[in-house]
Amino acid sequence: MNTSIYRTRTEWVPKVYEKIKRNDDYWVIGLDSGYGGMKGFSPNKYFCFPSYARLLEKDKSMMTIYDRQDLIYEDLDTGEIYLLGRNAQNSISRNDINDTDNELFNRKRFKNKKFYVLCMAAIGLAAMPNQKHSDFHGIGKEIVIQAGLPPAYLEMDREPYIHMFSRAANYRLKVGKNPWQEFHIAIDPKNFYVMAQPSGTMASINIGNNGQYIPEARNYLTGNVLILDIGFHTMDVFGMKGHVRSINESFDRFGMRSILQMVSDEIKKEKNTEIRVSCMQKYLEKGTIPFTSEMGMDEDEFRFSDEEWPFDTILERCSLKVCNAALKHLSTITDQFTDYEYLVVTGGTGAAWYAWIQEKFKGSKLKIIPGNQNDNLDMQYANVRGYYLFRTMMMQQIKKQK
């Protein structure tokens, strides 16, 4: 089993939808601030990096050599410097207790400075020029953001989420070996829109790369559609029968976090070593965990022995177990998918489970649709692509009406 597919990717990729008319008045950003990864979509790129921030020492003399996957945020008001994403995750040791699970996975993250830093870094990254489109960027333009929240929490969390972005942010950002870029941003609340996360995928399966509805969109918009969005921390279920919402739920026991916690528990039994979920991510790269043993009883006659212990079999077993539990629960709450015509699978964990889900429904009339069917991007981008394209369409309509 290739364990690396379970690790949150790190990439910032130039991309322009050439058939969508550019607008010089505003800069639309799709933002998916997930527990596992920060995903973004803007007129000149899409990107993802792990949702992990580590506060560094203020001594800048240590920051002289940069890695191409570095993402570094400096708060210009406080002088605080944060290492973000993949390299921040790689710096975690097994015994690290700086971050608690409650801090990393708490639904009420909106007053957490690290979460704020991750979100502002994503906005800065979305607004930056890039080598392929150096003259096309969002710096100095009015920023418009379309984001999403788990459907069960949407009404309760919408206002605090929007309020978090209304604070002025003065910072600079370094992406890889590129020069530092300075930002002074405060998002006008009227320019910040929030929808249920799976609605992003609904938009994504309906809108083509030309920014217009595809011919099949009528079937999805008027039919009976169930969207299964399986991410790092939550499994979101969103259903429509005709034009009426039929289900709108979020569950925190069926995502990638649950899989990795189960793997961590098995490793503890096998190797008598505790590895927290936040530390597990870096080991997914190779699918092995390094262990060092001290051999020899005599205080003068001892040596150290290293081993790379594979855990791919454990990961596959735990992942399949959580997948089966999720589908059984989904069958229960949907009355065994009665009346549904389409099941849309999306999210990073959904991508890892997609082949299993297809196999489970081989004998069913339910049509299984990948959330990324209108683009060749990874399935984890389905929501954020939908956010971006939907808000772009809405902004174009507003402009026509003026």
CSV table of C-alpha atoms in Angstrom, one decimal:
chain,number,residue,atom,x,y,z
A,1,MET,CA,0.0,0.0,0.0
A,2,ASN,CA,1.2,3.5,-0.9
A,3,THR,CA,1.0,5.3,2.5
A,4,SER,CA,2.0,8.7,1.0
A,5,ILE,CA,-1.5,9.2,-0.5
A,6,TYR,CA,-2.7,9.7,3.0
A,7,ARG,CA,-0.3,12.6,3.7
A,8,THR,CA,-1.6,16.1,3.1
A,9,ARG,CA,0.2,17.4,0.1
A,10,THR,CA,2.3,20.5,-0.2
A,11,GLU,CA,2.1,22.4,-3.5
A,12,TRP,CA,1.4,25.8,-5.1
A,13,VAL,CA,0.6,25.4,-8.8
A,14,PRO,CA,0.1,28.2,-11.4
A,15,LYS,CA,-3.3,27.8,-13.1
A,16,VAL,CA,-5.6,30.2,-15.0
A,17,TYR,CA,-9.0,29.4,-16.4
A,18,GLU,CA,-8.4,31.1,-19.7
A,19,LYS,CA,-12.1,31.2,-20.7
A,20,ILE,CA,-13.1,33.0,-17.5
A,21,LYS,CA,-13.0,36.8,-18.0
A,22,ARG,CA,-10.5,38.6,-15.8
A,23,ASN,CA,-11.7,41.3,-13.5
A,24,ASP,CA,-9.4,44.2,-12.4
A,25,ASP,CA,-11.7,45.4,-9.6
A,26,TYR,CA,-11.5,42.4,-7.3
A,27,TRP,CA,-9.6,39.2,-6.6
A,28,VAL,CA,-11.7,36.1,-5.8
A,29,ILE,CA,-10.2,33.5,-3.4
A,30,GLY,CA,-11.7,30.1,-2.6
A,31,LEU,CA,-10.5,29.1,0.9
A,32,ASP,CA,-10.9,25.7,2.5
A,33,SER,CA,-9.4,25.9,5.9
A,34,GLY,CA,-9.4,22.2,6.8
A,35,TYR,CA,-8.1,20.5,9.9
A,36,GLY,CA,-5.7,18.5,7.7
A,37,GLY,CA,-4.8,21.0,5.0
A,38,MET,CA,-5.3,24.6,4.0
A,39,LYS,CA,-6.5,24.6,0.4
A,40,GLY,CA,-6.8,27.7,-1.8
A,41,PHE,CA,-7.9,28.6,-5.3
A,42,SER,CA,-7.5,32.0,-6.9
A,43,PRO,CA,-7.4,33.4,-10.5
A,44,ASN,CA,-3.7,32.5,-10.9
A,45,LYS,CA,-3.1,29.4,-8.9
A,46,TYR,CA,-4.3,26.6,-6.6
A,47,PHE,CA,-2.5,25.3,-3.6
A,48,CYS,CA,-2.5,23.1,-0.5
A,49,PHE,CA,-0.3,22.9,2.6
A,50,PRO,CA,-0.8,21.0,5.9
A,51,SER,CA,-2.7,22.9,8.6
A,52,TYR,CA,0.2,23.1,11.1
A,53,ALA,CA,2.0,26.1,12.4
A,54,ARG,CA,5.0,26.2,14.7
A,55,LEU,CA,6.2,29.3,16.5
A,56,LEU,CA,9.9,29.9,16.0
A,57,GLU,CA,12.5,31.8,17.9
A,58,LYS,CA,12.8,35.5,17.0
A,59,ASP,CA,16.5,35.1,16.2
A,60,LYS,CA,16.5,35.6,12.4
A,61,SER,CA,20.2,34.7,12.1
A,62,MET,CA,19.1,31.0,12.0
A,63,MET,CA,17.0,31.7,8.9
A,64,THR,CA,19.6,32.0,6.1
A,65,ILE,CA,19.0,28.9,4.0
A,66,TYR,CA,15.6,28.1,2.7
A,67,ASP,CA,14.0,24.9,1.4
A,68,ARG,CA,11.7,25.0,-1.6
A,69,GLN,CA,8.8,23.8,0.5
A,70,ASP,CA,9.3,26.3,3.3
A,71,LEU,CA,6.3,28.5,4.1
A,72,ILE,CA,7.3,31.1,6.7
A,73,TYR,CA,5.0,33.8,8.2
A,74,GLU,CA,6.3,36.8,10.1
A,75,ASP,CA,3.9,39.0,12.1
A,76,LEU,CA,5.0,42.6,11.5
A,77,ASP,CA,3.2,43.8,14.6
A,78,THR,CA,4.7,41.3,17.2
A,79,GLY,CA,7.8,40.1,15.4
A,80,GLU,CA,6.6,36.5,15.8
A,81,ILE,CA,7.8,34.0,13.2
A,82,TYR,CA,5.9,30.8,12.3
A,83,LEU,CA,7.0,27.9,10.2
A,84,LEU,CA,4.0,26.5,8.4
A,85,GLY,CA,2.9,23.3,6.6
A,86,ARG,CA,5.0,20.3,5.7
A,87,ASN,CA,8.3,21.4,7.2
A,88,ALA,CA,6.6,22.4,10.4
A,89,GLN,CA,5.1,18.9,10.6
A,90,ASN,CA,8.5,17.4,9.9
A,91,SER,CA,9.9,19.2,12.9
A,92,ILE,CA,7.6,17.5,15.4
A,93,SER,CA,9.2,14.9,17.6
A,94,ARG,CA,7.4,11.9,19.1
A,95,ASN,CA,7.7,13.4,22.6
A,96,ASP,CA,6.6,16.9,21.5
A,97,ILE,CA,3.8,18.2,23.8
A,98,ASN,CA,3.7,21.8,22.5
A,99,ASP,CA,0.3,21.2,20.7
A,100,THR,CA,-2.6,19.4,22.3
A,101,ASP,CA,-5.2,17.6,20.2
A,102,ASN,CA,-7.8,20.0,21.7
A,103,GLU,CA,-5.8,22.9,20.2
A,104,LEU,CA,-5.3,21.3,16.8
A,105,PHE,CA,-8.8,19.8,16.3
A,106,ASN,CA,-11.1,22.1,18.3
A,107,ARG,CA,-14.1,23.3,16.3
A,108,LYS,CA,-13.8,26.7,18.1
A,109,ARG,CA,-10.5,27.6,16.5
A,110,PHE,CA,-11.4,31.2,15.6
A,111,LYS,CA,-9.5,32.8,18.5
A,112,ASN,CA,-6.5,30.6,18.1
A,113,LYS,CA,-3.5,32.6,16.8
A,114,LYS,CA,-2.0,29.7,14.9
A,115,PHE,CA,-5.2,29.1,13.0
A,116,TYR,CA,-5.4,32.8,12.2
A,117,VAL,CA,-1.8,32.7,10.9
A,118,LEU,CA,-2.6,29.7,8.7
A,119,CYS,CA,-5.6,31.4,7.2
A,120,MET,CA,-3.8,34.7,6.6
A,121,ALA,CA,-0.9,32.9,5.0
A,122,ALA,CA,-3.3,31.1,2.7
A,123,ILE,CA,-4.9,34.5,1.7
A,124,GLY,CA,-1.4,35.9,1.1
A,125,LEU,CA,-0.4,32.9,-1.0
A,126,ALA,CA,-3.6,33.2,-3.0
A,127,ALA,CA,-3.0,36.9,-3.8
A,128,MET,CA,0.7,36.5,-4.7
A,129,PRO,CA,2.0,36.7,-8.3
A,130,ASN,CA,3.9,33.7,-9.6
A,131,GLN,CA,6.5,33.1,-12.2
A,132,LYS,CA,4.0,32.0,-14.8
A,133,HIS,CA,1.7,34.9,-14.2
A,134,SER,CA,3.8,37.6,-12.7
A,135,ASP,CA,1.6,40.5,-14.0
A,136,PHE,CA,-1.6,38.9,-12.8
A,137,HIS,CA,-2.1,39.0,-9.0
A,138,GLY,CA,-4.4,40.2,-6.2
A,139,ILE,CA,-2.1,42.6,-4.4
A,140,GLY,CA,-3.8,46.0,-4.1
A,141,LYS,CA,-7.2,44.7,-5.3
A,142,GLU,CA,-10.4,44.2,-3.3
A,143,ILE,CA,-10.3,40.7,-2.0
A,144,VAL,CA,-13.5,38.6,-2.1
A,145,ILE,CA,-13.5,35.2,-0.3
A,146,GLN,CA,-15.7,32.2,-0.6
A,147,ALA,CA,-15.1,29.7,2.2
A,148,GLY,CA,-17.0,26.8,3.8
A,149,LEU,CA,-17.8,25.2,7.1
A,150,PRO,CA,-19.1,21.8,8.1
A,151,PRO,CA,-22.8,21.9,7.4
A,152,ALA,CA,-23.9,21.0,11.0
A,153,TYR,CA,-21.9,24.0,12.3
A,154,LEU,CA,-22.6,26.5,9.6
A,155,GLU,CA,-25.1,28.7,11.3
A,156,MET,CA,-23.4,28.7,14.7
A,157,ASP,CA,-19.8,29.3,13.4
A,158,ARG,CA,-20.4,31.6,10.4
A,159,GLU,CA,-20.2,34.9,12.3
A,160,PRO,CA,-17.1,34.2,14.5
A,161,TYR,CA,-15.3,32.8,11.4
A,162,ILE,CA,-16.0,35.9,9.4
A,163,HIS,CA,-15.1,38.2,12.3
A,164,MET,CA,-11.7,36.6,12.6
A,165,PHE,CA,-10.8,37.8,9.1
A,166,SER,CA,-12.0,41.4,9.7
A,167,ARG,CA,-9.0,42.1,12.0
A,168,ALA,CA,-6.2,43.9,10.3
A,169,ALA,CA,-3.2,41.7,9.5
A,170,ASN,CA,0.3,43.1,8.9
A,171,TYR,CA,2.7,40.4,7.9
A,172,ARG,CA,5.1,39.1,5.4
A,173,LEU,CA,5.3,35.7,3.8
A,174,LYS,CA,8.1,33.6,2.3
A,175,VAL,CA,7.2,30.8,0.0
A,176,GLY,CA,10.1,28.5,-0.8
A,177,LYS,CA,13.2,30.3,-2.1
A,178,ASN,CA,11.1,33.3,-3.4
A,179,PRO,CA,11.7,36.7,-1.9
A,180,TRP,CA,9.6,37.9,1.1
A,181,GLN,CA,6.3,39.4,0.2
A,182,GLU,CA,4.6,42.0,2.5
A,183,PHE,CA,0.8,42.1,3.2
A,184,HIS,CA,-1.5,44.5,5.0
A,185,ILE,CA,-4.9,43.0,4.8
A,186,ALA,CA,-8.3,43.4,6.5
A,187,ILE,CA,-11.2,41.6,4.8
A,188,ASP,CA,-14.4,43.6,4.6
A,189,PRO,CA,-17.1,41.3,6.1
A,190,LYS,CA,-19.4,42.1,3.1
A,191,ASN,CA,-16.8,40.4,0.9
A,192,PHE,CA,-16.6,37.2,2.9
A,193,TYR,CA,-19.1,34.4,2.0
A,194,VAL,CA,-19.5,31.1,3.8
A,195,MET,CA,-21.4,28.0,2.5
A,196,ALA,CA,-21.7,24.4,3.7
A,197,GLN,CA,-18.5,22.7,2.7
A,198,PRO,CA,-20.1,20.0,0.5
A,199,SER,CA,-21.9,22.7,-1.4
A,200,GLY,CA,-18.5,23.5,-2.8
A,201,THR,CA,-18.3,20.1,-4.4
A,202,MET,CA,-21.9,20.5,-5.6
A,203,ALA,CA,-20.8,23.6,-7.4
A,204,SER,CA,-17.6,21.9,-8.7
A,205,ILE,CA,-19.5,19.0,-10.3
A,206,ASN,CA,-21.9,21.4,-12.0
A,207,ILE,CA,-19.4,24.1,-13.3
A,208,GLY,CA,-16.9,23.5,-16.0
A,209,ASN,CA,-13.5,25.1,-16.6
A,210,ASN,CA,-15.2,27.9,-18.6
A,211,GLY,CA,-17.0,29.1,-15.5
A,212,GLN,CA,-20.4,28.0,-16.9
A,213,TYR,CA,-22.8,25.2,-15.9
A,214,ILE,CA,-22.1,21.9,-17.8
A,215,PRO,CA,-25.0,20.2,-19.7
A,216,GLU,CA,-25.5,17.6,-17.0
A,217,ALA,CA,-25.9,20.2,-14.3
A,218,ARG,CA,-29.7,20.1,-14.6
A,219,ASN,CA,-29.7,16.4,-13.6
A,220,TYR,CA,-27.7,17.1,-10.4
A,221,LEU,CA,-29.5,20.4,-9.5
A,222,THR,CA,-33.0,18.9,-9.8
A,223,GLY,CA,-32.2,15.3,-9.0
A,224,ASN,CA,-31.6,13.4,-5.7
A,225,VAL,CA,-27.9,13.9,-4.8
A,226,LEU,CA,-26.0,12.8,-1.7
A,227,ILE,CA,-22.6,14.3,-1.2
A,228,LEU,CA,-20.1,12.5,1.0
A,229,ASP,CA,-17.2,14.8,2.0
A,230,ILE,CA,-14.6,12.9,4.0
A,231,GLY,CA,-11.8,15.1,5.2
A,232,PHE,CA,-9.2,15.0,8.0
A,233,HIS,CA,-11.4,15.6,11.0
A,234,THR,CA,-15.0,15.4,9.9
A,235,MET,CA,-17.2,13.4,7.5
A,236,ASP,CA,-19.8,15.8,6.2
A,237,VAL,CA,-23.0,14.5,4.6
A,238,PHE,CA,-25.2,16.8,2.5
A,239,GLY,CA,-28.2,15.6,0.6
A,240,MET,CA,-30.7,17.2,-1.8
A,241,LYS,CA,-33.9,15.6,-3.1
A,242,GLY,CA,-35.1,17.9,-5.9
A,243,HIS,CA,-34.7,21.4,-4.5
A,244,VAL,CA,-35.2,20.3,-0.9
A,245,ARG,CA,-32.4,19.6,1.6
A,246,SER,CA,-32.8,16.1,2.9
A,247,ILE,CA,-29.8,15.7,5.2
A,248,ASN,CA,-27.2,18.1,6.6
A,249,GLU,CA,-24.8,16.4,9.1
A,250,SER,CA,-21.2,16.3,10.3
A,251,PHE,CA,-19.4,13.5,12.1
A,252,ASP,CA,-16.0,13.6,13.7
A,253,ARG,CA,-15.3,9.9,14.0
A,254,PHE,CA,-14.9,8.9,10.4
A,255,GLY,CA,-12.1,11.0,9.0
A,256,MET,CA,-8.3,10.7,8.6
A,257,ARG,CA,-7.8,11.7,12.2
A,258,SER,CA,-9.7,8.6,13.3
A,259,ILE,CA,-7.7,6.4,11.0
A,260,LEU,CA,-4.3,7.8,12.2
A,261,GLN,CA,-5.4,7.6,15.9
A,262,MET,CA,-6.3,3.9,15.4
A,263,VAL,CA,-2.9,3.3,13.7
A,264,SER,CA,-1.2,5.1,16.6
A,265,ASP,CA,-3.0,2.8,19.1
A,266,GLU,CA,-1.8,-0.3,17.2
A,267,ILE,CA,1.8,1.0,17.1
A,268,LYS,CA,1.7,1.5,20.8
A,269,LYS,CA,0.6,-2.1,21.3
A,270,GLU,CA,3.2,-3.5,18.9
A,271,LYS,CA,6.2,-1.3,19.7
A,272,ASN,CA,5.3,0.2,23.1
A,273,THR,CA,5.8,3.6,21.7
A,274,GLU,CA,3.2,6.4,21.6
A,275,ILE,CA,3.1,8.5,18.4
A,276,ARG,CA,0.6,11.3,18.3
A,277,VAL,CA,-1.6,12.0,15.3
A,278,SER,CA,0.1,15.3,14.6
A,279,CYS,CA,3.5,13.4,14.4
A,280,MET,CA,2.1,10.5,12.2
A,281,GLN,CA,1.9,12.7,9.1
A,282,LYS,CA,5.6,12.8,8.4
A,283,TYR,CA,5.9,9.0,8.6
A,284,LEU,CA,3.3,8.6,5.9
A,285,GLU,CA,5.8,9.8,3.4
A,286,LYS,CA,7.8,6.6,3.5
A,287,GLY,CA,5.4,4.3,5.3
A,288,THR,CA,8.0,3.4,7.9
A,289,ILE,CA,8.8,4.6,11.4
A,290,PRO,CA,12.4,4.7,12.7
A,291,PHE,CA,13.3,3.0,16.0
A,292,THR,CA,16.6,3.0,17.8
A,293,SER,CA,17.4,0.2,20.3
A,294,GLU,CA,20.2,0.1,22.8
A,295,MET,CA,21.8,-3.4,22.8
A,296,GLY,CA,23.9,-4.9,25.5
A,297,MET,CA,23.5,-5.0,29.3
A,298,ASP,CA,27.0,-4.0,30.4
A,299,GLU,CA,27.4,-0.2,30.9
A,300,ASP,CA,30.7,-0.4,28.8
A,301,GLU,CA,29.6,-2.9,26.2
A,302,PHE,CA,26.6,-1.5,24.5
A,303,ARG,CA,25.7,-0.4,21.0
A,304,PHE,CA,22.8,1.2,19.1
A,305,SER,CA,20.8,-0.5,16.4
A,306,ASP,CA,18.4,1.2,14.0
A,307,GLU,CA,15.4,-0.2,12.2
A,308,GLU,CA,12.7,1.2,9.8
A,309,TRP,CA,9.5,-0.4,10.9
A,310,PRO,CA,6.8,-0.6,8.1
A,311,PHE,CA,3.2,0.2,9.1
A,312,ASP,CA,1.5,0.1,5.7
A,313,THR,CA,-0.4,-3.0,6.5
A,314,ILE,CA,-1.7,-1.5,9.8
A,315,LEU,CA,-2.7,1.7,8.0
A,316,GLU,CA,-4.7,-0.2,5.3
A,317,ARG,CA,-6.5,-2.3,7.8
A,318,CYS,CA,-7.4,0.7,10.0
A,319,SER,CA,-8.5,2.7,7.0
A,320,LEU,CA,-10.7,0.0,5.7
A,321,LYS,CA,-12.3,-0.5,9.1
A,322,VAL,CA,-13.2,3.2,9.4
A,323,CYS,CA,-14.4,3.3,5.8
A,324,ASN,CA,-16.8,0.3,6.4
A,325,ALA,CA,-18.0,1.9,9.7
A,326,ALA,CA,-18.7,5.2,7.8
A,327,LEU,CA,-20.6,3.6,5.0
A,328,LYS,CA,-22.7,1.5,7.5
A,329,HIS,CA,-23.6,4.7,9.4
A,330,LEU,CA,-24.4,6.5,6.2
A,331,SER,CA,-26.7,3.7,5.1
A,332,THR,CA,-28.5,4.0,8.5
A,333,ILE,CA,-29.1,7.7,8.4
A,334,THR,CA,-30.2,7.7,4.7
A,335,ASP,CA,-32.6,4.7,5.1
A,336,GLN,CA,-30.2,2.7,2.9
A,337,PHE,CA,-29.9,5.5,0.3
A,338,THR,CA,-33.6,5.3,-0.5
A,339,ASP,CA,-34.5,7.6,-3.5
A,340,TYR,CA,-31.0,8.9,-4.0
A,341,GLU,CA,-29.7,8.7,-7.6
A,342,TYR,CA,-26.2,10.0,-7.2
A,343,LEU,CA,-23.5,9.6,-4.5
A,344,VAL,CA,-20.8,12.2,-4.9
A,345,VAL,CA,-17.5,11.3,-3.1
A,346,THR,CA,-15.1,14.1,-2.2
A,347,GLY,CA,-12.4,15.1,0.3
A,348,GLY,CA,-8.9,13.9,0.8
A,349,THR,CA,-10.0,10.8,2.7
A,350,GLY,CA,-12.7,10.3,0.2
A,351,ALA,CA,-10.1,10.1,-2.5
A,352,ALA,CA,-8.2,7.4,-0.6
A,353,TRP,CA,-11.5,5.4,-0.2
A,354,TYR,CA,-12.9,6.0,-3.6
A,355,ALA,CA,-12.1,2.5,-5.1
A,356,TRP,CA,-13.4,0.8,-2.0
A,357,ILE,CA,-16.7,2.8,-2.2
A,358,GLN,CA,-17.1,2.0,-5.9
A,359,GLU,CA,-16.7,-1.7,-5.0
A,360,LYS,CA,-19.3,-1.5,-2.2
A,361,PHE,CA,-21.9,-0.1,-4.6
A,362,LYS,CA,-21.2,-2.4,-7.6
A,363,GLY,CA,-24.6,-4.1,-7.2
A,364,SER,CA,-26.5,-0.8,-6.6
A,365,LYS,CA,-28.3,1.5,-9.0
A,366,LEU,CA,-26.7,4.5,-7.2
A,367,LYS,CA,-24.3,6.3,-9.5
A,368,ILE,CA,-21.0,7.1,-7.9
A,369,ILE,CA,-19.5,10.4,-9.0
A,370,PRO,CA,-16.0,11.7,-8.0
A,371,GLY,CA,-16.1,15.3,-6.8
A,372,ASN,CA,-13.3,16.2,-9.2
A,373,GLN,CA,-15.1,15.0,-12.4
A,374,ASN,CA,-14.8,18.4,-14.1
A,375,ASP,CA,-11.1,18.8,-13.6
A,376,ASN,CA,-8.0,16.6,-13.4
A,377,LEU,CA,-7.1,18.0,-9.9
A,378,ASP,CA,-6.9,15.8,-6.9
A,379,MET,CA,-10.3,15.2,-5.2
A,380,GLN,CA,-9.2,17.2,-2.1
A,381,TYR,CA,-9.6,20.4,-4.3
A,382,ALA,CA,-13.2,19.7,-5.2
A,383,ASN,CA,-14.7,21.9,-2.5
A,384,VAL,CA,-12.3,24.8,-2.9
A,385,ARG,CA,-12.5,24.8,-6.7
A,386,GLY,CA,-16.3,24.9,-6.3
A,387,TYR,CA,-16.1,27.9,-3.9
A,388,TYR,CA,-13.9,29.8,-6.3
A,389,LEU,CA,-16.0,29.1,-9.5
A,390,PHE,CA,-19.3,29.7,-7.7
A,391,ARG,CA,-18.2,33.1,-6.2
A,392,THR,CA,-16.7,34.1,-9.6
A,393,MET,CA,-20.0,33.5,-11.3
A,394,MET,CA,-21.9,35.5,-8.7
A,395,MET,CA,-19.5,38.4,-8.9
A,396,GLN,CA,-19.8,38.5,-12.7
A,397,GLN,CA,-23.6,38.6,-12.4
A,398,ILE,CA,-23.4,41.4,-9.8
A,399,LYS,CA,-21.2,43.4,-12.2
A,400,LYS,CA,-23.6,42.9,-15.1
A,401,GLN,CA,-26.5,44.2,-13.0
A,402,LYS,CA,-24.8,47.4,-12.2
